Amino acid sequence: MTSPRRIFAALTAALLVSLFAVPTPASAAVAVALSKQISLSDGDQITVTLTGVPATQGVYVQQCYQPVIGQRAATGLKCNGSLQQTDVMIWASMDGSRGSQPASAPLTFTVREKVTVGSTGYECGAWNCFLFVYRDHRGLSDTALDTVVPLVFLAQQELKMRSFGLAKNGASVRVGASMNLRSDSMVTEQGVDVRVKSTTPNVCTVARGKVTTTVRFAARGTCTLRLTAKGDAVFKPLVTEVSYKVG
């Protein structure tokens, strides 16, 4: 049986192929190269290299949520940053316009897991956000330079703790009681192994065996268990905690 992890990875790969296969308009004159484009995390700094910006023109470089060629803020374009928020966008020009960066040089760009417009945040995930390059305010309606490049962020892993025998977070348990968890069922919804560790060993202990992982409640107090799953090129690492009242 194919694991959810493999299915997700295959779908992600197929998605990337489809994204990169989407042609830019024939009139597009800007080539965009990124130092990193997949397995992105919030706050990653990437290098953007532009080629083909005309000598007397400039462009905006923004991270946008599901942008469409030809779209602008007035027609629903959702992006991070503005000329007043230059830490999350770039204005680059070939003619050295005051306040702009040189479009002929490598540009440093910070990516975010969300695109925020006003008080509304839009999650990027693996397929919702793109780097959008388009003419600056001196030729905003000109779509000839519009270029869209996918930005693929690490996916969040999901965990259903009840599926492998853990009681509900915050539940009360008796001193001397135990929970027996099936080790082979301790995986995220994406199929990644989950490890359990007690951060309060004076109250509860964890013993992992080949078949069963046993949580024992040894003394009164609050038992806190930390659950972790490794990350990779597709998934973020997972770290979460549950607590029980032992009495």
GROMACS .gro file of C-alpha atoms in nm:
model
  247
    1MET     CA    1   0.000   0.000   0.000
    2THR     CA    2   0.133   0.344  -0.096
    3SER     CA    3   0.185   0.567   0.208
    4PRO     CA    4   0.022   0.913   0.230
    5ARG     CA    5   0.374   1.055   0.241
    6ARG     CA    6   0.463   0.907  -0.097
    7ILE     CA    7   0.130   1.015  -0.246
    8PHE     CA    8   0.180   1.371  -0.123
    9ALA     CA    9   0.537   1.385  -0.253
   10ALA     CA   10   0.424   1.253  -0.591
   11LEU     CA   11   0.145   1.508  -0.611
   12THR     CA   12   0.387   1.786  -0.517
   13ALA     CA   13   0.630   1.676  -0.788
   14ALA     CA   14   0.350   1.662  -1.044
   15LEU     CA   15   0.232   2.004  -0.936
   16LEU     CA   16   0.580   2.151  -0.977
   17VAL     CA   17   0.604   2.007  -1.327
   18SER     CA   18   0.269   2.163  -1.417
   19LEU     CA   19   0.365   2.499  -1.267
   20PHE     CA   20   0.696   2.521  -1.446
   21ALA     CA   21   0.531   2.407  -1.768
   22VAL     CA   22   0.302   2.712  -1.774
   23PRO     CA   23   0.448   2.945  -2.039
   24THR     CA   24   0.491   3.316  -1.977
   25PRO     CA   25   0.349   3.549  -2.243
   26ALA     CA   26   0.554   3.572  -2.561
   27SER     CA   27   0.614   3.941  -2.491
   28ALA     CA   28   0.768   3.877  -2.149
   29ALA     CA   29   1.120   4.016  -2.150
   30VAL     CA   30   1.231   3.935  -1.796
   31ALA     CA   31   1.405   3.611  -1.706
   32VAL     CA   32   1.399   3.537  -1.333
   33ALA     CA   33   1.648   3.307  -1.158
   34LEU     CA   34   1.609   3.218  -0.790
   35SER     CA   35   1.878   3.077  -0.562
   36LYS     CA   36   1.609   2.869  -0.389
   37GLN     CA   37   1.257   2.797  -0.508
   38ILE     CA   38   1.131   2.486  -0.326
   39SER     CA   39   1.139   2.364   0.038
   40LEU     CA   40   1.099   2.724   0.150
   41SER     CA   41   1.038   2.830   0.510
   42ASP     CA   42   0.911   3.154   0.657
   43GLY     CA   43   1.185   3.417   0.661
   44ASP     CA   44   1.417   3.245   0.412
   45GLN     CA   45   1.631   3.490   0.220
   46ILE     CA   46   1.677   3.406  -0.146
   47THR     CA   47   1.873   3.572  -0.424
   48VAL     CA   48   1.675   3.697  -0.724
   49THR     CA   49   1.856   3.761  -1.052
   50LEU     CA   50   1.673   3.949  -1.327
   51THR     CA   51   1.769   3.950  -1.692
   52GLY     CA   52   1.601   4.152  -1.965
   53VAL     CA   53   1.471   4.460  -1.786
   54PRO     CA   54   1.490   4.739  -2.049
   55ALA     CA   55   1.749   5.010  -1.992
   56THR     CA   56   1.507   5.291  -1.904
   57GLN     CA   57   1.256   5.088  -1.704
   58GLY     CA   58   1.200   4.942  -1.358
   59VAL     CA   59   1.003   4.658  -1.202
   60TYR     CA   60   0.843   4.557  -0.876
   61VAL     CA   61   0.928   4.216  -0.734
   62GLN     CA   62   0.667   4.090  -0.489
   63GLN     CA   63   0.547   3.767  -0.331
   64CYS     CA   64   0.184   3.734  -0.432
   65TYR     CA   65  -0.107   3.499  -0.366
   66GLN     CA   66  -0.236   3.332  -0.683
   67PRO     CA   67  -0.144   3.620  -0.915
   68VAL     CA   68  -0.258   3.639  -1.275
   69ILE     CA   69  -0.061   3.792  -1.561
   70GLY     CA   70  -0.188   4.146  -1.611
   71GLN     CA   71  -0.336   4.171  -1.262
   72ARG     CA   72  -0.267   4.474  -1.044
   73ALA     CA   73  -0.372   4.588  -0.696
   74ALA     CA   74  -0.672   4.769  -0.843
   75THR     CA   75  -0.791   4.442  -0.999
   76GLY     CA   76  -0.744   4.216  -0.699
   77LEU     CA   77  -0.370   4.143  -0.689
   78LYS     CA   78  -0.275   4.025  -0.338
   79CYS     CA   79   0.091   4.072  -0.246
   80ASN     CA   80   0.324   4.134   0.044
   81GLY     CA   81   0.476   4.478   0.068
   82SER     CA   82   0.446   4.820  -0.086
   83LEU     CA   83   0.677   5.113  -0.146
   84GLN     CA   84   0.629   5.180   0.226
   85GLN     CA   85   0.715   4.816   0.313
   86THR     CA   86   1.034   4.757   0.122
   87ASP     CA   87   1.150   4.485   0.361
   88VAL     CA   88   0.911   4.240   0.192
   89MET     CA   89   0.925   4.363  -0.168
   90ILE     CA   90   1.179   4.503  -0.414
   91TRP     CA   91   1.173   4.797  -0.650
   92ALA     CA   92   1.451   4.752  -0.903
   93SER     CA   93   1.539   4.967  -1.202
   94MET     CA   94   1.795   4.988  -1.478
   95ASP     CA   95   1.810   5.368  -1.476
   96GLY     CA   96   1.898   5.420  -1.110
   97SER     CA   97   1.569   5.577  -1.008
   98ARG     CA   98   1.594   5.722  -0.659
   99GLY     CA   99   1.489   5.464  -0.398
  100SER     CA  100   1.527   5.167  -0.632
  101GLN     CA  101   1.784   4.888  -0.633
  102PRO     CA  102   1.993   4.804  -0.941
  103ALA     CA  103   1.801   4.554  -1.154
  104SER     CA  104   2.130   4.440  -1.306
  105ALA     CA  105   2.263   4.312  -0.971
  106PRO     CA  106   2.157   4.012  -0.760
  107LEU     CA  107   1.870   4.108  -0.528
  108THR     CA  108   1.803   3.971  -0.180
  109PHE     CA  109   1.440   3.882  -0.116
  110THR     CA  110   1.276   3.754   0.204
  111VAL     CA  111   0.990   3.506   0.157
  112ARG     CA  112   0.699   3.466   0.398
  113GLU     CA  113   0.464   3.175   0.464
  114LYS     CA  114   0.168   3.410   0.428
  115VAL     CA  115   0.069   3.692   0.201
  116THR     CA  116  -0.089   3.960   0.420
  117VAL     CA  117  -0.318   4.226   0.280
  118GLY     CA  118  -0.456   4.455   0.547
  119SER     CA  119  -0.573   4.231   0.830
  120THR     CA  120  -0.620   3.923   0.609
  121GLY     CA  121  -0.355   3.654   0.575
  122TYR     CA  122  -0.338   3.403   0.288
  123GLU     CA  123  -0.145   3.081   0.350
  124CYS     CA  124   0.109   2.997   0.080
  125GLY     CA  125   0.159   2.624   0.132
  126ALA     CA  126   0.303   2.430  -0.158
  127TRP     CA  127   0.118   2.594  -0.445
  128ASN     CA  128  -0.051   2.926  -0.365
  129CYS     CA  129   0.232   3.181  -0.376
  130PHE     CA  130   0.449   3.314  -0.654
  131LEU     CA  131   0.716   3.573  -0.716
  132PHE     CA  132   0.556   3.831  -0.942
  133VAL     CA  133   0.771   4.069  -1.148
  134TYR     CA  134   0.591   4.358  -1.321
  135ARG     CA  135   0.641   4.717  -1.438
  136ASP     CA  136   0.682   4.981  -1.170
  137HIS     CA  137   0.463   5.290  -1.122
  138ARG     CA  138   0.611   5.453  -1.432
  139GLY     CA  139   0.442   5.198  -1.655
  140LEU     CA  140   0.209   5.006  -1.428
  141SER     CA  141  -0.046   4.920  -1.696
  142ASP     CA  142   0.221   4.776  -1.926
  143THR     CA  143   0.208   4.396  -1.895
  144ALA     CA  144   0.500   4.321  -2.127
  145LEU     CA  145   0.737   4.241  -1.840
  146ASP     CA  146   0.489   4.043  -1.627
  147THR     CA  147   0.660   3.726  -1.508
  148VAL     CA  148   0.528   3.476  -1.252
  149VAL     CA  149   0.759   3.227  -1.077
  150PRO     CA  150   0.629   2.959  -0.831
  151LEU     CA  151   0.744   2.962  -0.467
  152VAL     CA  152   0.699   2.623  -0.299
  153PHE     CA  153   0.691   2.617   0.081
  154LEU     CA  154   0.732   2.317   0.310
  155ALA     CA  155   0.403   2.146   0.393
  156GLN     CA  156   0.265   2.121   0.745
  157GLN     CA  157   0.238   1.770   0.888
  158GLU     CA  158  -0.083   1.667   1.062
  159LEU     CA  159  -0.127   1.447   1.365
  160LYS     CA  160  -0.428   1.257   1.499
  161MET     CA  161  -0.306   1.149   1.841
  162ARG     CA  162  -0.614   0.947   1.926
  163SER     CA  163  -0.539   0.716   1.633
  164PHE     CA  164  -0.240   0.568   1.816
  165GLY     CA  165  -0.387   0.561   2.165
  166LEU     CA  166  -0.311   0.892   2.336
  167ALA     CA  167  -0.585   1.037   2.552
  168LYS     CA  168  -0.724   1.380   2.477
  169ASN     CA  169  -0.500   1.672   2.567
  170GLY     CA  170  -0.584   1.795   2.917
  171ALA     CA  171  -0.744   1.469   3.031
  172SER     CA  172  -0.718   1.351   3.393
  173VAL     CA  173  -0.548   1.018   3.468
  174ARG     CA  174  -0.479   0.821   3.785
  175VAL     CA  175  -0.140   0.771   3.947
  176GLY     CA  176  -0.020   0.425   3.848
  177ALA     CA  177  -0.217   0.417   3.523
  178SER     CA  178  -0.052   0.371   3.185
  179MET     CA  179  -0.120   0.417   2.815
  180ASN     CA  180  -0.003   0.156   2.565
  181LEU     CA  181   0.059   0.297   2.220
  182ARG     CA  182   0.117   0.084   1.912
  183SER     CA  183   0.459   0.187   1.786
  184ASP     CA  184   0.378   0.106   1.424
  185SER     CA  185   0.073   0.336   1.430
  186MET     CA  186   0.269   0.633   1.565
  187VAL     CA  187   0.296   0.829   1.241
  188THR     CA  188   0.171   1.161   1.112
  189GLU     CA  189  -0.108   1.172   0.855
  190GLN     CA  190   0.172   1.202   0.599
  191GLY     CA  191   0.335   0.877   0.715
  192VAL     CA  192   0.633   1.020   0.908
  193ASP     CA  193   0.739   0.840   1.229
  194VAL     CA  194   0.644   1.013   1.554
  195ARG     CA  195   0.857   0.999   1.868
  196VAL     CA  196   0.719   1.063   2.217
  197LYS     CA  197   0.927   1.199   2.506
  198SER     CA  198   0.828   1.299   2.859
  199THR     CA  199   0.942   1.647   2.957
  200THR     CA  200   0.828   1.578   3.315
  201PRO     CA  201   0.998   1.245   3.399
  202ASN     CA  202   0.925   1.290   3.769
  203VAL     CA  203   0.553   1.265   3.687
  204CYS     CA  204   0.542   1.034   3.384
  205THR     CA  205   0.783   0.820   3.184
  206VAL     CA  206   0.793   0.686   2.829
  207ALA     CA  207   0.937   0.349   2.726
  208ARG     CA  208   0.944   0.272   2.354
  209GLY     CA  209   0.946  -0.091   2.246
  210LYS     CA  210   0.936  -0.253   1.903
  211VAL     CA  211   0.563  -0.321   1.931
  212THR     CA  212   0.437  -0.094   2.208
  213THR     CA  213   0.532   0.243   2.350
  214THR     CA  214   0.421   0.271   2.713
  215VAL     CA  215   0.346   0.593   2.899
  216ARG     CA  216   0.339   0.542   3.277
  217PHE     CA  217   0.197   0.798   3.519
  218ALA     CA  218   0.416   0.769   3.828
  219ALA     CA  219   0.327   1.064   4.049
  220ARG     CA  220   0.081   1.346   4.103
  221GLY     CA  221   0.127   1.658   3.895
  222THR     CA  222   0.120   1.761   3.531
  223CYS     CA  223   0.255   1.515   3.277
  224THR     CA  224   0.376   1.679   2.957
  225LEU     CA  225   0.459   1.471   2.652
  226ARG     CA  226   0.645   1.612   2.352
  227LEU     CA  227   0.570   1.457   2.014
  228THR     CA  228   0.810   1.511   1.727
  229ALA     CA  229   0.840   1.406   1.364
  230LYS     CA  230   1.134   1.480   1.135
  231GLY     CA  231   1.103   1.710   0.838
  232ASP     CA  232   1.254   1.677   0.492
  233ALA     CA  233   1.243   1.846   0.152
  234VAL     CA  234   0.863   1.822   0.146
  235PHE     CA  235   0.747   1.851   0.508
  236LYS     CA  236   0.819   2.081   0.800
  237PRO     CA  237   0.939   1.917   1.122
  238LEU     CA  238   0.651   1.864   1.362
  239VAL     CA  239   0.674   1.948   1.732
  240THR     CA  240   0.370   1.949   1.958
  241GLU     CA  241   0.292   1.882   2.323
  242VAL     CA  242   0.007   1.729   2.522
  243SER     CA  243  -0.046   1.749   2.896
  244TYR     CA  244  -0.237   1.535   3.147
  245LYS     CA  245  -0.346   1.597   3.504
  246VAL     CA  246  -0.219   1.308   3.715
  247GLY     CA  247  -0.390   1.255   4.050
   0.00000   0.00000   0.00000
